[in-house]
Amino acid sequence: MERFRRLVRRDGFAFAGADEVDPLLDALGGLEDWADFAASWDRLEPDRYLIATGRRRRRRHAVFAWDEAGPRNEGTGLRRLPPQPHFQTTVHNPLQGGIERWFAPMEEVAVGSSFHTLARLGASVFEALDGRASTPWFIEAHQFRIEAAPGQAGEPTPEGMHRDGVDYVLVAMIARHNIERGTTSIHAPDRTTLGSFTLTRPRDIALVDDHRVLHGVTAVTPRDPAAAAHRDVLVLTYRRRPSA
């Protein structure tokens, strides 16, 4: 955990493979429902806003308040809030900013123990960077499935290199099926490349300081043109909430 904090503090981002992440997740709450959690990506709905631009992806969305970090799955402080739209300014999302976007809500099976554990991992890293023992967060959760087909690459970040307009971001790989590429690149505000990596295995993660760096992901293409191809990720964004 401390390595992640040190890297984000120094570089504005960190990448970690599943072999390093899994022991931390086990200590933070475990992944007992991972199979059902990952299977919920098969039931995402089309992003009708992106379809309007001639692009394709599937997604679901939910919002949460985080007040404290408790042991394992007891007293996590993670509270699901009533559905609300996702909004970004045109500064942060020139493709789809400036409008309220309502997405299908995440299923209950998608917000069980595996989800809580991943959310706690992000909170544990980011609250230390915030300089407070316990930071109240507003968390937006986004399930994404990027589909690719012969002659039609999938675009994980159709808005291009960007910031999300939050404080911190955690991206977790859920599954890759029959795809090539999908490399994440991190950039300084002047667009200088600071690093790149590819999330390939379930629970490979990226942690990003959204104030300091921009990020983007290259398009994905099918490895076997005759078979279905997709890239599934969970994106959690963290914004500070005023303390009570």
XYZ file of N, CA and C in Angstrom:
732
model
N 0.827 -1.205 0.000
C 0.000 0.000 0.000
C 0.864 1.259 0.000
N 1.911 1.221 0.824
C 2.769 2.399 0.920
C 3.480 2.670 -0.403
N 3.809 1.621 -1.143
C 4.445 1.837 -2.450
C 3.516 2.603 -3.371
N 2.217 2.269 -3.360
C 1.263 2.977 -4.207
C 1.208 4.459 -3.826
N 1.146 4.715 -2.520
C 1.085 6.106 -2.067
C 2.332 6.870 -2.501
N 3.478 6.228 -2.356
C 4.732 6.891 -2.707
C 4.780 7.215 -4.196
N 4.350 6.271 -5.032
C 4.377 6.503 -6.472
C 3.397 7.593 -6.897
N 2.175 7.553 -6.364
C 1.190 8.573 -6.727
C 1.657 9.940 -6.240
N 2.230 9.978 -5.038
C 2.730 11.248 -4.509
C 3.879 11.789 -5.371
N 4.749 10.901 -5.829
C 5.920 11.322 -6.602
C 5.604 11.595 -8.061
N 4.847 10.672 -8.695
C 4.672 10.716 -10.147
C 3.278 11.144 -10.596
N 2.313 11.113 -9.686
C 0.938 11.403 -10.065
C 0.156 10.182 -10.501
N 0.789 9.007 -10.509
C 0.093 7.774 -10.896
C 0.872 6.572 -10.405
N 0.214 5.426 -10.377
C 0.866 4.155 -10.069
C 0.152 3.046 -10.817
N 0.904 2.044 -11.238
C 0.366 0.825 -11.834
C 0.781 -0.341 -10.952
N -0.121 -1.296 -10.744
C 0.212 -2.484 -9.960
C -0.463 -3.698 -10.570
N 0.282 -4.781 -10.659
C -0.259 -6.031 -11.186
C -1.034 -6.795 -10.128
N -1.848 -7.747 -10.585
C -2.708 -8.504 -9.692
C -1.923 -9.256 -8.622
N -0.699 -9.709 -8.954
C 0.074 -10.456 -7.965
C 0.408 -9.603 -6.752
N 0.534 -8.299 -6.929
C 0.773 -7.386 -5.815
C -0.536 -6.922 -5.187
N -1.564 -6.773 -5.990
C -2.835 -6.232 -5.515
C -3.636 -7.260 -4.719
N -3.653 -8.513 -5.153
C -4.525 -9.512 -4.538
C -4.299 -9.685 -3.033
N -3.050 -9.759 -2.538
C -2.881 -9.875 -1.080
C -3.441 -8.675 -0.322
N -3.349 -7.498 -0.908
C -3.909 -6.316 -0.260
C -5.421 -6.379 -0.228
N -6.024 -6.825 -1.336
C -7.474 -6.945 -1.374
C -7.961 -7.990 -0.377
N -7.228 -9.069 -0.234
C -7.611 -10.100 0.727
C -7.593 -9.532 2.145
N -6.589 -8.725 2.459
C -6.496 -8.131 3.797
C -7.574 -7.083 4.021
N -8.027 -6.447 2.947
C -9.002 -5.363 3.073
C -10.454 -5.840 3.046
N -10.697 -7.100 2.729
C -12.087 -7.535 2.714
C -12.367 -8.770 1.904
N -11.479 -9.112 0.989
C -11.678 -10.333 0.237
C -12.521 -10.161 -1.014
N -12.576 -11.233 -1.809
C -13.213 -11.214 -3.119
C -14.117 -12.434 -3.295
N -14.861 -12.759 -2.243
C -15.640 -13.996 -2.255
C -16.655 -14.050 -3.386
N -17.172 -12.908 -3.792
C -18.206 -12.895 -4.828
C -17.655 -12.476 -6.189
N -16.342 -12.636 -6.395
C -15.732 -12.115 -7.621
C -16.380 -12.675 -8.885
N -16.696 -13.957 -8.931
C -17.258 -14.551 -10.152
C -18.584 -13.888 -10.512
N -19.457 -13.689 -9.539
C -20.738 -13.038 -9.815
C -20.546 -11.560 -10.141
N -19.624 -10.931 -9.444
C -19.283 -9.526 -9.700
C -18.836 -9.352 -11.146
N -17.877 -10.160 -11.588
C -17.352 -10.043 -12.947
C -18.423 -10.390 -13.983
N -19.298 -11.344 -13.668
C -20.347 -11.744 -14.609
C -21.365 -10.630 -14.841
N -21.453 -9.672 -13.921
C -22.426 -8.586 -14.093
C -22.080 -7.706 -15.294
N -20.826 -7.742 -15.747
C -20.458 -6.987 -16.961
C -21.176 -7.530 -18.203
N -21.626 -8.779 -18.154
C -22.353 -9.344 -19.292
C -23.738 -8.725 -19.455
N -24.170 -7.963 -18.441
C -25.513 -7.387 -18.476
C -25.489 -5.853 -18.514
N -24.388 -5.286 -18.940
C -24.341 -3.832 -19.099
C -25.225 -3.417 -20.270
N -25.667 -2.163 -20.227
C -26.545 -1.651 -21.281
C -25.781 -0.709 -22.214
N -26.218 -0.582 -23.453
C -25.519 0.325 -24.382
C -25.491 1.759 -23.855
N -24.377 2.415 -24.075
C -24.221 3.840 -23.745
C -24.874 4.640 -24.869
N -26.110 5.068 -24.655
C -26.850 5.738 -25.731
C -26.272 7.103 -26.078
N -25.546 7.705 -25.146
C -24.920 8.993 -25.435
C -23.755 8.811 -26.410
N -22.992 7.745 -26.224
C -21.865 7.506 -27.118
C -22.346 7.036 -28.481
N -23.436 6.265 -28.497
C -23.997 5.833 -29.781
C -24.322 7.043 -30.654
N -24.743 8.132 -30.011
C -25.109 9.341 -30.749
C -23.916 9.953 -31.469
N -22.688 9.598 -31.056
C -21.494 10.114 -31.731
C -20.925 9.097 -32.720
N -21.641 7.987 -32.927
C -21.168 6.969 -33.864
C -20.186 5.992 -33.259
N -20.120 5.945 -31.914
C -19.214 5.027 -31.230
C -20.033 4.066 -30.371
N -19.343 3.020 -29.826
C -20.065 1.985 -29.091
C -19.335 1.649 -27.800
N -20.117 1.485 -26.726
C -19.642 0.846 -25.511
C -20.863 0.545 -24.642
N -20.678 -0.282 -23.619
C -21.725 -0.596 -22.670
C -21.279 -0.137 -21.283
N -22.248 0.257 -20.437
C -21.853 0.735 -19.117
C -23.027 0.723 -18.142
N -22.704 0.769 -16.871
C -23.629 1.058 -15.780
C -22.919 1.992 -14.803
N -23.700 2.608 -13.911
C -23.174 3.698 -13.086
C -23.859 3.681 -11.730
N -23.142 4.081 -10.699
C -23.728 4.255 -9.370
C -22.886 5.259 -8.600
N -23.483 5.852 -7.555
C -22.778 6.849 -6.735
C -22.845 6.435 -5.273
N -21.788 6.787 -4.535
C -21.640 6.361 -3.150
C -21.022 7.484 -2.324
N -21.286 7.432 -1.027
C -20.577 8.265 -0.060
C -19.716 7.350 0.798
N -18.511 7.776 1.045
C -17.590 7.012 1.893
C -17.220 7.892 3.074
N -17.472 7.389 4.287
C -17.227 8.189 5.480
C -16.101 7.676 6.352
N -15.874 6.375 6.356
C -14.815 5.829 7.189
C -14.436 4.457 6.666
N -13.236 4.023 7.014
C -12.764 2.703 6.597
C -12.791 1.770 7.799
N -13.635 0.744 7.742
C -13.739 -0.214 8.835
C -13.012 -1.496 8.487
N -12.910 -2.431 9.435
C -12.221 -3.695 9.176
C -13.020 -4.582 8.236
N -12.351 -5.132 7.264
C -12.940 -6.033 6.288
C -14.278 -5.504 5.797
N -15.342 -6.304 5.812
C -16.623 -5.840 5.287
C -17.532 -5.272 6.365
N -17.019 -5.103 7.586
C -17.825 -4.556 8.668
C -17.596 -3.053 8.750
N -18.676 -2.289 8.714
C -18.574 -0.855 8.922
C -17.697 -0.156 7.908
N -17.885 -0.466 6.649
C -17.011 0.135 5.642
C -17.245 1.620 5.483
N -18.443 2.101 5.872
C -18.742 3.506 5.650
C -19.141 3.814 4.227
N -19.309 2.778 3.388
C -19.693 2.980 1.993
C -21.212 2.924 1.889
N -21.831 4.036 1.501
C -23.284 4.121 1.406
C -23.679 4.424 -0.033
N -24.546 3.595 -0.589
C -25.036 3.872 -1.932
C -26.044 5.019 -1.868
N -25.892 5.973 -2.758
C -26.766 7.134 -2.809
C -27.826 6.943 -3.892
N -28.906 7.699 -3.834
C -29.920 7.600 -4.898
C -29.294 7.900 -6.261
N -29.829 7.307 -7.327
C -29.279 7.546 -8.668
C -29.217 9.033 -8.996
N -28.163 9.420 -9.667
C -28.006 10.788 -10.132
C -27.209 10.781 -11.430
N -27.273 11.843 -12.195
C -26.579 11.838 -13.488
C -25.075 11.988 -13.323
N -24.376 11.529 -14.315
C -22.939 11.770 -14.413
C -22.739 13.044 -15.224
N -21.927 13.956 -14.699
C -21.721 15.234 -15.382
C -20.243 15.568 -15.416
N -19.765 15.971 -16.582
C -18.412 16.500 -16.748
C -18.500 17.780 -17.565
N -17.606 18.704 -17.292
C -17.564 19.924 -18.087
C -16.946 19.618 -19.450
N -17.112 20.518 -20.386
C -16.497 20.346 -21.702
C -14.975 20.475 -21.622
N -14.480 21.098 -20.554
C -13.027 21.169 -20.356
C -12.478 19.767 -20.136
N -13.174 18.967 -19.332
C -12.691 17.623 -19.024
C -13.141 16.585 -20.030
N -14.257 16.821 -20.700
C -14.737 15.867 -21.695
C -15.306 16.642 -22.878
N -14.453 17.010 -23.831
C -14.930 17.799 -24.972
C -15.904 17.045 -25.864
N -15.926 15.711 -25.778
C -16.816 14.915 -26.623
C -18.231 14.875 -26.063
N -18.351 14.715 -24.743
C -19.676 14.527 -24.140
C -19.891 15.381 -22.894
N -19.087 16.412 -22.704
C -19.242 17.257 -21.535
C -20.383 18.242 -21.686
N -20.749 18.838 -20.552
C -21.753 19.886 -20.565
C -23.188 19.405 -20.514
N -23.397 18.086 -20.382
C -24.757 17.548 -20.297
C -24.832 16.558 -19.136
N -26.033 16.401 -18.581
C -26.265 15.371 -17.577
C -26.525 14.051 -18.287
N -25.740 13.056 -17.948
C -25.887 11.751 -18.580
C -26.403 10.742 -17.550
N -27.556 10.175 -17.835
C -28.161 9.171 -16.976
C -27.882 7.786 -17.548
N -27.232 6.936 -16.751
C -26.914 5.584 -17.192
C -27.696 4.560 -16.372
N -27.828 3.369 -16.907
C -28.475 2.285 -16.169
C -27.739 2.064 -14.854
N -28.476 1.835 -13.765
C -27.826 1.655 -12.465
C -27.098 0.321 -12.361
N -26.043 0.310 -11.585
C -25.333 -0.929 -11.308
C -26.253 -1.887 -10.555
N -26.179 -3.167 -10.897
C -26.961 -4.181 -10.213
C -26.437 -4.386 -8.789
N -27.293 -4.893 -7.908
C -26.873 -5.138 -6.530
C -25.724 -6.141 -6.473
N -25.733 -7.139 -7.355
C -24.663 -8.127 -7.343
C -23.316 -7.495 -7.680
N -23.342 -6.339 -8.324
C -22.102 -5.652 -8.705
C -21.535 -4.787 -7.596
N -22.266 -4.627 -6.495
C -21.793 -3.760 -5.413
C -21.700 -4.540 -4.103
N -21.274 -5.791 -4.204
C -21.085 -6.640 -3.036
C -19.680 -6.543 -2.475
N -19.172 -7.641 -1.949
C -17.905 -7.606 -1.209
C -16.715 -7.245 -2.086
N -16.661 -7.745 -3.322
C -15.530 -7.401 -4.191
C -15.506 -5.909 -4.485
N -16.680 -5.346 -4.768
C -16.756 -3.915 -5.024
C -16.327 -3.121 -3.793
N -16.842 -3.478 -2.612
C -16.474 -2.767 -1.389
C -14.968 -2.824 -1.151
N -14.372 -3.988 -1.414
C -12.947 -4.150 -1.174
C -12.130 -3.264 -2.117
N -12.498 -3.208 -3.388
C -11.804 -2.329 -4.328
C -11.975 -0.866 -3.941
N -13.194 -0.490 -3.515
C -13.421 0.900 -3.094
C -12.575 1.236 -1.876
N -12.436 0.280 -0.958
C -11.621 0.521 0.227
C -10.142 0.664 -0.132
N -9.689 -0.110 -1.104
C -8.295 0.020 -1.530
C -8.013 1.442 -1.996
N -8.893 1.973 -2.865
C -8.697 3.341 -3.323
C -8.722 4.338 -2.185
N -9.712 4.199 -1.286
C -9.810 5.123 -0.158
C -8.574 5.041 0.727
N -8.039 3.840 0.927
C -6.870 3.668 1.786
C -5.637 4.348 1.211
N -5.495 4.277 -0.105
C -4.358 4.954 -0.753
C -4.573 6.460 -0.770
N -5.736 6.897 -1.195
C -5.943 8.315 -1.460
C -6.103 9.143 -0.191
N -6.656 8.564 0.900
C -6.819 9.368 2.099
C -5.467 9.716 2.700
N -4.494 8.842 2.559
C -3.156 9.156 3.061
C -2.541 10.303 2.266
N -2.804 10.337 0.963
C -2.312 11.441 0.135
C -3.006 12.741 0.494
N -4.244 12.619 0.980
C -5.025 13.789 1.357
C -4.522 14.401 2.658
N -3.695 13.650 3.410
C -3.127 14.183 4.635
C -4.035 14.080 5.840
N -5.133 13.320 5.712
C -6.042 13.145 6.834
C -6.225 11.664 7.123
N -6.475 11.337 8.392
C -6.624 9.932 8.772
C -7.851 9.311 8.132
N -8.901 10.094 7.950
C -10.127 9.586 7.335
C -10.736 10.686 6.489
N -10.829 10.441 5.197
C -11.351 11.437 4.268
C -12.743 11.028 3.812
N -13.739 11.916 3.954
C -15.053 11.598 3.388
C -15.026 11.811 1.879
N -15.430 10.770 1.132
C -15.360 10.822 -0.318
C -16.742 10.728 -0.933
N -16.889 11.360 -2.083
C -17.991 11.082 -3.003
C -17.385 10.220 -4.095
N -17.910 9.020 -4.269
C -17.348 8.053 -5.218
C -18.355 7.788 -6.321
N -17.916 7.929 -7.561
C -18.715 7.489 -8.698
C -18.105 6.196 -9.225
N -18.967 5.220 -9.465
C -18.528 3.921 -9.973
C -19.058 3.734 -11.384
N -18.177 3.338 -12.289
C -18.527 3.150 -13.695
C -18.082 1.754 -14.131
N -19.031 0.945 -14.565
C -18.704 -0.317 -15.225
C -18.665 -0.059 -16.729
N -17.559 -0.418 -17.367
C -17.419 -0.225 -18.804
C -17.140 -1.549 -19.493
N -17.797 -1.785 -20.607
C -17.399 -2.840 -21.546
C -17.161 -2.188 -22.891
N -15.921 -2.262 -23.372
C -15.559 -1.748 -24.687
C -15.512 -2.927 -25.638
N -16.338 -2.873 -26.675
C -16.429 -3.968 -27.633
C -15.669 -3.616 -28.909
N -15.065 -4.627 -29.504
C -14.339 -4.435 -30.757
C -14.819 -5.471 -31.766
N -14.739 -5.095 -33.029
C -15.165 -5.978 -34.112
C -14.232 -5.771 -35.295
N -14.212 -6.711 -36.260
C -13.365 -6.530 -37.441
C -13.676 -5.203 -38.126
N -12.661 -4.400 -38.332
C -12.834 -3.116 -38.993
C -13.411 -2.046 -38.108
N -13.664 -2.350 -36.830
C -14.225 -1.365 -35.905
C -13.555 -1.534 -34.547
N -12.486 -0.780 -34.332
C -11.764 -0.838 -33.065
C -12.636 -0.281 -31.947
N -12.442 -0.801 -30.743
C -13.133 -0.268 -29.569
C -12.315 0.837 -28.941
N -12.982 1.889 -28.465
C -12.302 3.060 -27.910
C -12.568 3.165 -26.406
N -11.612 2.759 -25.566
C -11.811 2.904 -24.125
C -11.943 4.360 -23.684
N -11.245 5.270 -24.356
C -11.349 6.692 -24.005
C -11.617 7.492 -25.284
N -12.856 7.489 -25.752
C -13.170 8.172 -27.010
C -12.952 9.682 -26.937
N -12.917 10.233 -25.712
C -12.653 11.659 -25.573
C -11.190 11.996 -25.716
N -10.318 10.977 -25.846
C -8.888 11.197 -25.999
C -8.206 11.386 -24.652
N -7.000 11.914 -24.702
C -6.245 12.180 -23.483
C -7.023 13.189 -22.634
N -7.222 12.891 -21.348
C -8.144 13.720 -20.580
C -7.911 13.610 -19.080
N -8.543 14.511 -18.358
C -8.755 14.379 -16.918
C -10.237 14.080 -16.708
N -10.569 13.508 -15.547
C -11.965 13.195 -15.250
C -12.669 14.318 -14.495
N -11.909 15.279 -13.962
C -12.517 16.375 -13.215
C -12.822 16.011 -11.775
N -12.022 15.106 -11.188
C -12.194 14.666 -9.807
C -10.869 14.849 -9.069
N -10.726 14.223 -7.905
C -9.454 14.273 -7.182
C -8.552 13.096 -7.545
N -9.104 11.885 -7.461
C -8.315 10.685 -7.734
C -9.156 9.674 -8.507
N -8.467 8.753 -9.181
C -9.135 7.730 -9.991
C -8.464 6.384 -9.744
N -9.279 5.349 -9.594
C -8.807 3.962 -9.568
C -9.444 3.235 -10.747
N -8.619 2.561 -11.534
C -9.103 1.743 -12.648
C -8.687 0.308 -12.383
N -9.637 -0.602 -12.395
C -9.360 -2.019 -12.164
C -9.770 -2.836 -13.384
N -8.853 -3.658 -13.867
C -9.194 -4.574 -14.944
C -10.090 -5.682 -14.403
N -11.161 -5.957 -15.119
C -12.060 -7.051 -14.765
C -11.833 -8.237 -15.701
N -11.803 -7.985 -17.005
C -11.584 -9.079 -17.960
C -11.196 -8.509 -19.315
N -10.363 -9.247 -20.020
C -10.059 -8.999 -21.434
C -10.393 -10.277 -22.179
N -11.181 -10.143 -23.228
C -11.553 -11.323 -24.009
C -11.251 -11.085 -25.477
N -10.284 -11.811 -26.002
C -9.979 -11.794 -27.435
C -9.636 -10.394 -27.945
N -8.841 -9.646 -27.179
C -8.468 -8.313 -27.660
C -6.956 -8.112 -27.639
N -6.526 -7.191 -28.475
C -5.155 -6.706 -28.514
C -5.141 -5.232 -28.125
N -3.980 -4.777 -27.648
C -3.730 -3.365 -27.326
C -4.488 -2.943 -26.063
N -4.961 -1.716 -26.016
C -5.554 -1.200 -24.794
C -4.510 -0.740 -23.804
N -3.504 -0.008 -24.293
C -2.424 0.486 -23.447
C -2.782 1.846 -22.846
N -2.636 1.962 -21.541
C -2.889 3.216 -20.840
C -1.627 4.068 -20.877
N -1.778 5.341 -21.204
C -0.644 6.272 -21.165
C -0.992 7.420 -20.225
N 0.027 7.886 -19.519
C -0.105 8.976 -18.549
C 0.716 10.153 -19.037
N 0.132 11.366 -18.933
C 0.777 12.543 -19.509
C 0.770 13.718 -18.534
N 1.809 14.520 -18.624
C 1.868 15.773 -17.881
C 0.904 16.770 -18.519
N 0.589 17.878 -17.833
C -0.315 18.877 -18.420
C 0.127 19.393 -19.783
N 1.453 19.384 -20.050
C 1.927 19.838 -21.362
C 1.912 18.718 -22.401
N 1.301 17.573 -22.052
C 1.129 16.400 -22.927
C 2.391 15.541 -23.037
N 3.432 15.859 -22.299
C 4.607 15.000 -22.259
C 4.228 13.648 -21.662
N 4.642 12.557 -22.294
C 4.326 11.227 -21.789
C 5.170 10.918 -20.559
N 4.499 10.526 -19.479
C 5.190 10.197 -18.225
C 5.348 8.698 -18.032
N 4.500 7.922 -18.670
C 4.582 6.476 -18.520
C 3.448 5.793 -19.259
N 3.566 4.482 -19.420
C 2.510 3.711 -20.058
C 2.549 2.282 -19.538
N 1.407 1.613 -19.583
C 1.288 0.236 -19.116
C -0.011 -0.323 -19.677
N -0.118 -1.641 -19.655
C -1.327 -2.292 -20.149
C -1.932 -3.149 -19.045
N -3.183 -2.869 -18.704
C -3.913 -3.703 -17.756
C -4.321 -4.975 -18.485
N -3.802 -6.108 -18.056
C -4.037 -7.354 -18.796
C -4.761 -8.422 -17.981
N -4.530 -8.462 -16.674
C -5.101 -9.527 -15.848
C -6.187 -8.968 -14.936
N -7.160 -9.789 -14.566
C -8.133 -9.336 -13.578
C -7.426 -8.817 -12.324
N -7.817 -7.617 -11.925
C -7.326 -6.928 -10.737
C -5.967 -6.277 -10.928
N -5.444 -6.190 -12.149
C -4.415 -5.187 -12.420
C -5.079 -3.827 -12.207
N -4.383 -2.886 -11.574
C -5.006 -1.594 -11.292
C -4.095 -0.435 -11.674
N -4.737 0.701 -11.905
C -4.047 1.980 -12.068
C -4.643 2.959 -11.062
N -3.786 3.785 -10.460
C -4.185 4.811 -9.506
C -3.669 6.135 -10.025
N -4.538 7.153 -10.070
C -4.203 8.406 -10.758
C -4.592 9.606 -9.897
N -3.683 10.559 -9.804
C -3.982 11.871 -9.228
C -4.516 12.739 -10.363
N -5.810 12.961 -10.394
C -6.453 13.613 -11.531
C -6.109 15.088 -11.641
N -5.613 15.686 -10.571
C -5.216 17.091 -10.636
C -3.893 17.275 -11.375
N -3.058 16.237 -11.346
C -1.677 16.395 -11.811
C -1.411 15.823 -13.186
N -2.179 14.818 -13.606
C -1.857 14.150 -14.868
C -3.105 13.918 -15.697
N -2.891 13.698 -16.991
C -3.936 13.283 -17.916
C -3.714 11.808 -18.239
N -4.782 11.143 -18.699
C -4.633 9.736 -19.069
C -5.477 9.426 -20.300
N -5.081 8.389 -21.000
C -5.814 7.914 -22.172
C -5.496 6.450 -22.383
N -6.303 5.773 -23.204
C -6.109 4.348 -23.480
C -6.233 4.131 -24.981
N -5.294 3.385 -25.552
C -5.345 3.122 -26.986
C -6.529 2.216 -27.328
N -6.976 2.291 -28.572
C -8.090 1.467 -29.041
C -7.745 -0.017 -28.934
N -8.783 -0.847 -28.804
C -8.595 -2.297 -28.759
C -9.154 -2.917 -30.029
N -8.502 -3.993 -30.469
C -8.905 -4.693 -31.687
C -9.022 -6.185 -31.402
N -9.836 -6.905 -32.173
C -9.983 -8.349 -31.927
C -8.711 -9.113 -32.284
N -8.340 -10.056 -31.443
C -7.233 -10.953 -31.782
C -7.691 -11.945 -32.846
N -8.875 -12.527 -32.653
C -9.487 -13.422 -33.622
C -10.684 -12.683 -34.223
N -10.613 -12.265 -35.474
C -11.697 -11.477 -36.061
C -13.036 -12.196 -36.103
N -13.036 -13.510 -35.967
C -14.278 -14.267 -36.064
C -14.988 -14.407 -34.719
N -14.368 -13.929 -33.640
C -14.943 -14.119 -32.311
C -15.254 -12.772 -31.658
N -16.167 -12.804 -30.682
C -16.487 -11.592 -29.921
C -15.253 -11.112 -29.167
N -15.167 -9.806 -28.986
C -14.000 -9.221 -28.321
C -14.453 -8.062 -27.429
N -13.943 -8.043 -26.190
C -14.296 -6.925 -25.321
C -13.265 -6.732 -24.211
N -13.293 -5.538 -23.645
C -12.438 -5.141 -22.515
C -13.343 -4.596 -21.420
N -13.303 -5.231 -20.229
C -14.152 -4.848 -19.110
C -13.314 -4.198 -18.010
N -13.702 -3.015 -17.566
C -13.012 -2.358 -16.454
C -14.025 -1.731 -15.509
N -13.583 -1.560 -14.265
C -14.296 -0.768 -13.269
C -13.497 0.493 -13.041
N -14.150 1.637 -13.138
C -13.516 2.920 -12.842
C -14.204 3.520 -11.623
N -13.415 3.839 -10.600
C -13.908 4.513 -9.403
C -13.253 5.887 -9.327
N -14.057 6.928 -9.263
C -13.516 8.281 -9.104
C -13.842 8.773 -7.703
N -12.898 9.492 -7.108
C -12.996 9.973 -5.737
C -12.918 11.485 -5.699
N -13.924 12.097 -5.093
C -13.910 13.541 -4.833
C -14.128 13.786 -3.355
N -13.391 14.706 -2.799
C -13.551 15.022 -1.369
C -14.913 15.637 -1.122
N -15.531 15.219 -0.018
C -16.759 15.855 0.460
C -16.423 16.689 1.693
N -17.108 17.795 1.905
C -16.848 18.579 3.118
C -17.122 17.741 4.362
N -16.263 17.839 5.352
C -16.488 17.126 6.611
C -17.687 17.727 7.328
N -18.419 16.871 8.009
C -19.596 17.335 8.749
C -19.175 18.225 9.915
